[in-house]
PDB file of C-alpha atoms in Angstrom:
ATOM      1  CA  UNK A  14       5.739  -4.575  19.722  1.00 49.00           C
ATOM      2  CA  UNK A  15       8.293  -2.114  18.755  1.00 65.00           C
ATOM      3  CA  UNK A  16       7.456   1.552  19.188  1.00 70.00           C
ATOM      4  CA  UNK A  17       7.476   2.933  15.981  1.00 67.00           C
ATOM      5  CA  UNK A  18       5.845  -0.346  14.366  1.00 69.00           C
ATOM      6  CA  UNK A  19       3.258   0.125  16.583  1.00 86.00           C
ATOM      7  CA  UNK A  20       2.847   4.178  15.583  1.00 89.00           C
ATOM      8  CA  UNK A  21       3.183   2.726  11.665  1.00 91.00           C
ATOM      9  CA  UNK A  22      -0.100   0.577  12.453  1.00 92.00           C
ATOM     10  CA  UNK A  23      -2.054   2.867  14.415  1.00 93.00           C
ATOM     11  CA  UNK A  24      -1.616   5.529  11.692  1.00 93.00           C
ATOM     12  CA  UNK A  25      -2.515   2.663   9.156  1.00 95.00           C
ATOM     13  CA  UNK A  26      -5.743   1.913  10.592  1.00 96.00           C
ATOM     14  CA  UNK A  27      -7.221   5.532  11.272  1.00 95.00           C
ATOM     15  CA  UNK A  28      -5.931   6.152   7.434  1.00 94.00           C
ATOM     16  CA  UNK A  29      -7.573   3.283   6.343  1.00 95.00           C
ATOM     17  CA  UNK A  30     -11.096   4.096   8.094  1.00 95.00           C
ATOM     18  CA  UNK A  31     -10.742   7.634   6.984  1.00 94.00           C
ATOM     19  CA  UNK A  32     -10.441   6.532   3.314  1.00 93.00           C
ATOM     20  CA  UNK A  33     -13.052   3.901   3.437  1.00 92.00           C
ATOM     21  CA  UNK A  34     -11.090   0.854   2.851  1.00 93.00           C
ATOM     22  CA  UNK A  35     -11.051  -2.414   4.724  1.00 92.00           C
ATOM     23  CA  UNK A  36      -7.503  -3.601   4.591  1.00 93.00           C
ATOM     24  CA  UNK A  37      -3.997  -1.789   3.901  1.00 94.00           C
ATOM     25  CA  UNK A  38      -0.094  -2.129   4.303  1.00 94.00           C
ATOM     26  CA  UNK A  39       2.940   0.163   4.665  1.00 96.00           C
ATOM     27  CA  UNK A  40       6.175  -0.994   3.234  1.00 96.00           C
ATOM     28  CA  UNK A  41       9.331   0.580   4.057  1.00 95.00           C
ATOM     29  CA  UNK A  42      12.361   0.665   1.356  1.00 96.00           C
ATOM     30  CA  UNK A  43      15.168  -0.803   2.336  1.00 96.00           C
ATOM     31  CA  UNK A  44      17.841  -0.513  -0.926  1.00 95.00           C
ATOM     32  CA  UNK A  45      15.703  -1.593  -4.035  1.00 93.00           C
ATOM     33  CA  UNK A  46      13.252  -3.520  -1.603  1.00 96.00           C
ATOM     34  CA  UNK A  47       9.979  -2.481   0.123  1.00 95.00           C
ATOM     35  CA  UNK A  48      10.023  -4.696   3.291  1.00 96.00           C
ATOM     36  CA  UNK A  49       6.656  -4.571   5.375  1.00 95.00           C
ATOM     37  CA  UNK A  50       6.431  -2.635   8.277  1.00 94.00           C
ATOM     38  CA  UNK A  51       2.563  -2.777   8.963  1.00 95.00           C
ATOM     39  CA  UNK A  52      -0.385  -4.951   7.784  1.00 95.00           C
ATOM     40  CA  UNK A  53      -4.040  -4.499   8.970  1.00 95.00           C
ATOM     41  CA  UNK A  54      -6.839  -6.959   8.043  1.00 92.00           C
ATOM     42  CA  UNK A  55      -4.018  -8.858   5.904  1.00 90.00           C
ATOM     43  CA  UNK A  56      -4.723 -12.893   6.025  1.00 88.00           C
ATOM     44  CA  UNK A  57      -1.354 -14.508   7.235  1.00 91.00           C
ATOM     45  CA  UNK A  58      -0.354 -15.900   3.874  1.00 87.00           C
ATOM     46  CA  UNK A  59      -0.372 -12.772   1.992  1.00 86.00           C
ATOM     47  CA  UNK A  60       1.812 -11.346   4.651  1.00 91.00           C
ATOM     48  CA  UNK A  61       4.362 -13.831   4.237  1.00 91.00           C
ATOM     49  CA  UNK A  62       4.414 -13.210   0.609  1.00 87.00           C
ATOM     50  CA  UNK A  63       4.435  -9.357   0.633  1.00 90.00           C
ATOM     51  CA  UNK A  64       7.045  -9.693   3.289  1.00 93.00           C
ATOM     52  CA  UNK A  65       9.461  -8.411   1.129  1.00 95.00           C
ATOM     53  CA  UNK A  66       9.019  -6.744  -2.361  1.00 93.00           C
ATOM     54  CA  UNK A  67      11.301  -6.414  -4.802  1.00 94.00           C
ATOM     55  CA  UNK A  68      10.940  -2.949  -7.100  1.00 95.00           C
ATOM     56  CA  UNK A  69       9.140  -3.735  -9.921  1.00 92.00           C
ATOM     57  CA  UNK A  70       6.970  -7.084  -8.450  1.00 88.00           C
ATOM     58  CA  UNK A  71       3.516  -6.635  -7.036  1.00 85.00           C
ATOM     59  CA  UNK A  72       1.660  -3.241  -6.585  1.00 87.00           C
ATOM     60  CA  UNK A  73       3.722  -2.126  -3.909  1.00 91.00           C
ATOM     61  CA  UNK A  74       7.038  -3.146  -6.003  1.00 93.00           C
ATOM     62  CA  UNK A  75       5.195  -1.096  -9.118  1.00 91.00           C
ATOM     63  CA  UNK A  76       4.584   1.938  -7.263  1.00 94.00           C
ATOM     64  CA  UNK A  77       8.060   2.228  -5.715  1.00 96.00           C
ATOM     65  CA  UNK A  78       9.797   1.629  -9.592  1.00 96.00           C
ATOM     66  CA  UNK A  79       7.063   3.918 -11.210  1.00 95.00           C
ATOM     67  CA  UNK A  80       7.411   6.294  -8.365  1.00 96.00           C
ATOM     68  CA  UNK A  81       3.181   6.520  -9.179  1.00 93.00           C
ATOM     69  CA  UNK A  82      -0.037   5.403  -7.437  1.00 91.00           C
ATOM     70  CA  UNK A  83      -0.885   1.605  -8.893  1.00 88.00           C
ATOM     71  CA  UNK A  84      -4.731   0.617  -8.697  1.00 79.00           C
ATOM     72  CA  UNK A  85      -6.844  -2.091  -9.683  1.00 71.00           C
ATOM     73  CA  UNK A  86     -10.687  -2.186  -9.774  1.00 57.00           C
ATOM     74  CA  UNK A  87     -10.713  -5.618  -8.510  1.00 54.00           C
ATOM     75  CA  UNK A  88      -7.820  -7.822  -6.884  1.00 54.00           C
ATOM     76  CA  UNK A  89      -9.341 -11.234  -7.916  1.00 58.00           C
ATOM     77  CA  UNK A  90      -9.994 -10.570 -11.415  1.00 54.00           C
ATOM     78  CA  UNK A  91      -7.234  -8.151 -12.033  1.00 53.00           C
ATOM     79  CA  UNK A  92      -5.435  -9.315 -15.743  1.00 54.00           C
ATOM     80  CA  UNK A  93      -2.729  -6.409 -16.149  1.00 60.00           C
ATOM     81  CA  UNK A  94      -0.369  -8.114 -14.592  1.00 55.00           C
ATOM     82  CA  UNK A  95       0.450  -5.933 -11.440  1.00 56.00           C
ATOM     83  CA  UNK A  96      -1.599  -7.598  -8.673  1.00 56.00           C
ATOM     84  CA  UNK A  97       0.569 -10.701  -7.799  1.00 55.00           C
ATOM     85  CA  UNK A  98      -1.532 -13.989  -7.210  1.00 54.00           C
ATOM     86  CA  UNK A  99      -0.875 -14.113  -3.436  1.00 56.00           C
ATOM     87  CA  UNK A 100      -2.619 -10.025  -3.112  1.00 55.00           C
ATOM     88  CA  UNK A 101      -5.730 -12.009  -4.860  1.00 51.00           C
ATOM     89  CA  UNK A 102      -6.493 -13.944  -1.111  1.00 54.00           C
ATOM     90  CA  UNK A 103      -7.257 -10.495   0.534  1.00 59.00           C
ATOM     91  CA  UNK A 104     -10.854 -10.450   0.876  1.00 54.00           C
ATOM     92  CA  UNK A 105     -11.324  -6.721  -0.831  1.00 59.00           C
ATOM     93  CA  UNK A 106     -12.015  -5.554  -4.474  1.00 71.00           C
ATOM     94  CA  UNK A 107      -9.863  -2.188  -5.574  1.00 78.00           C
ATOM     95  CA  UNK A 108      -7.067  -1.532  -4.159  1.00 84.00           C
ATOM     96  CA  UNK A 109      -4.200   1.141  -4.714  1.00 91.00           C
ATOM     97  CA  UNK A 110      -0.484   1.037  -3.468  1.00 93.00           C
ATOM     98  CA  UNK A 111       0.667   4.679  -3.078  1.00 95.00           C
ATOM     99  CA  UNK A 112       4.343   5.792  -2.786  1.00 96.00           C
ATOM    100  CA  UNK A 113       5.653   8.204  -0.438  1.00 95.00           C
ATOM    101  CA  UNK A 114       8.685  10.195  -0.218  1.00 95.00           C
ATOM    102  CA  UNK A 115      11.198  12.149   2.343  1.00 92.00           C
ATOM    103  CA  UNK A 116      11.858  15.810   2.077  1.00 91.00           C
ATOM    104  CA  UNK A 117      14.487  14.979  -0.633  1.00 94.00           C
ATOM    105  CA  UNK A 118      11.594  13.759  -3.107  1.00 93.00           C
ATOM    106  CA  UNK A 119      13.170   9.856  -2.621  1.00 95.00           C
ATOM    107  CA  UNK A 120      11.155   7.162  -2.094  1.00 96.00           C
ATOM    108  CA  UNK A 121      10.783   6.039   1.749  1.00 96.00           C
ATOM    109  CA  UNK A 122       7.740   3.650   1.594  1.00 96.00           C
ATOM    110  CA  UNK A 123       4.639   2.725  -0.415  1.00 96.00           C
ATOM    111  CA  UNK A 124       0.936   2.765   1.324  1.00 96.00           C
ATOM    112  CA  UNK A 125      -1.451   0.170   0.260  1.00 94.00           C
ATOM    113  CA  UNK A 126      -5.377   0.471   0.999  1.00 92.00           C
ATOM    114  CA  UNK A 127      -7.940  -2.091  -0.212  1.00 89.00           C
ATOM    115  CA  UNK A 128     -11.883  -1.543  -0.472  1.00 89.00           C
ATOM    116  CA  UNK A 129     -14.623  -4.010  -0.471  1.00 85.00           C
ATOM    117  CA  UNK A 130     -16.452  -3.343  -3.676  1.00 78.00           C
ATOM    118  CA  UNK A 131     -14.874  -2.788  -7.123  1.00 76.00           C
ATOM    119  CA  UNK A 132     -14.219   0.703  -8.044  1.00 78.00           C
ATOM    120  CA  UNK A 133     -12.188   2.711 -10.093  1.00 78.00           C
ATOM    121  CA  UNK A 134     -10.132   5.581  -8.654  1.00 81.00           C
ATOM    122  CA  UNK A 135     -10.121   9.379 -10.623  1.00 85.00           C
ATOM    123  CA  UNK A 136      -7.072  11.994 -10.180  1.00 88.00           C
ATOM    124  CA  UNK A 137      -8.268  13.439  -7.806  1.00 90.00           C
ATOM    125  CA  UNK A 138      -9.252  10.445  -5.603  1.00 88.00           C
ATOM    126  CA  UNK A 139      -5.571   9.358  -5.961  1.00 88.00           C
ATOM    127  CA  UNK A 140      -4.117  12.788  -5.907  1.00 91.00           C
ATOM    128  CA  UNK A 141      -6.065  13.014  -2.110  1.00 90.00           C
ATOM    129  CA  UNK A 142      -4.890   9.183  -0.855  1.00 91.00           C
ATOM    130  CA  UNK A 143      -1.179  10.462  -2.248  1.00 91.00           C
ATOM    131  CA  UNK A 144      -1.217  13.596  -0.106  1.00 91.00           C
ATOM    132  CA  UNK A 145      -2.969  12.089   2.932  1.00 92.00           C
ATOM    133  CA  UNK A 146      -0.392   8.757   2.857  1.00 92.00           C
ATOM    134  CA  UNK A 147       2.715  11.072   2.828  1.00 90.00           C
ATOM    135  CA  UNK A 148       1.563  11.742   6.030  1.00 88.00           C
ATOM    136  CA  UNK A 149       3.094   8.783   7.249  1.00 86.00           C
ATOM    137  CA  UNK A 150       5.511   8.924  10.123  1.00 81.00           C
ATOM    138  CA  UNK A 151       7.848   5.723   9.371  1.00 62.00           C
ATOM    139  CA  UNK A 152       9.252   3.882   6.624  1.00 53.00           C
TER     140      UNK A 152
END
């Protein structure tokens, strides 16, 4: 495994545990694309279809055009529109897609972390996942 995809998932995992969720994802921009650079507790399916993101499709591809944290109390039952049918097969409820930026302000990535039950997420809930996932050292 590549060096710095291997630094991307380690950091994924301890930020995962030490924000209670079950699953996540890191997806690095590439042009107007978020391309995935780390998956953890992901079924193979949903990887292939979050593979690549275009801005503006999926939570990931929401958060990276809103340049805003995206959430959903419940993946399967989600009807806004913004959780894709393929994010539905994760076994987790909420789940929030976070962007994150370089020194410049620009988008470099976007930080997903799912939880097991439903739950919505306050301002400051998503104001602390936002500052803890810009901690991120690639994308």
């Amino acid at each position: 495994m590549d060096e710095s995809v291997d630094r991307t998932v380690t950091w994924l995992r301890h930020w995962i545990e030490a924000h209670g969720g079950v699953a996540g994802t890191v997806h690095a921009r590439q042009g107007d694309t978020m391309i995935l650079a780390a998956a953890v507790n992901i079924p193979p399916p949903v990887v292939k279809v979050v593979g690549t993101v275009p801005k503006g499709k999926g939570m990931a591809g929401l958060a990276f055009e809103r340049d805003a944290a995206v959430s959903t109390c419940n993946l399967r039952t989600d009807t806004t529109g913004d959780v894709r049918p393929g994010a539905k097969a994760v076994d987790a409820a909420a789940a929030v897609a976070i962007p994150v930026h370089d020194a410049a302000g620009e988008i470099r990535g976007v930080v997903g972390i799912a939880y097991a039950g439903e739950r919505a997420m306050d301002d400051s809930e998503l104001a602390l996942l936002t500052r803890a996932a810009e901690a991120l050292p690639v994308a």
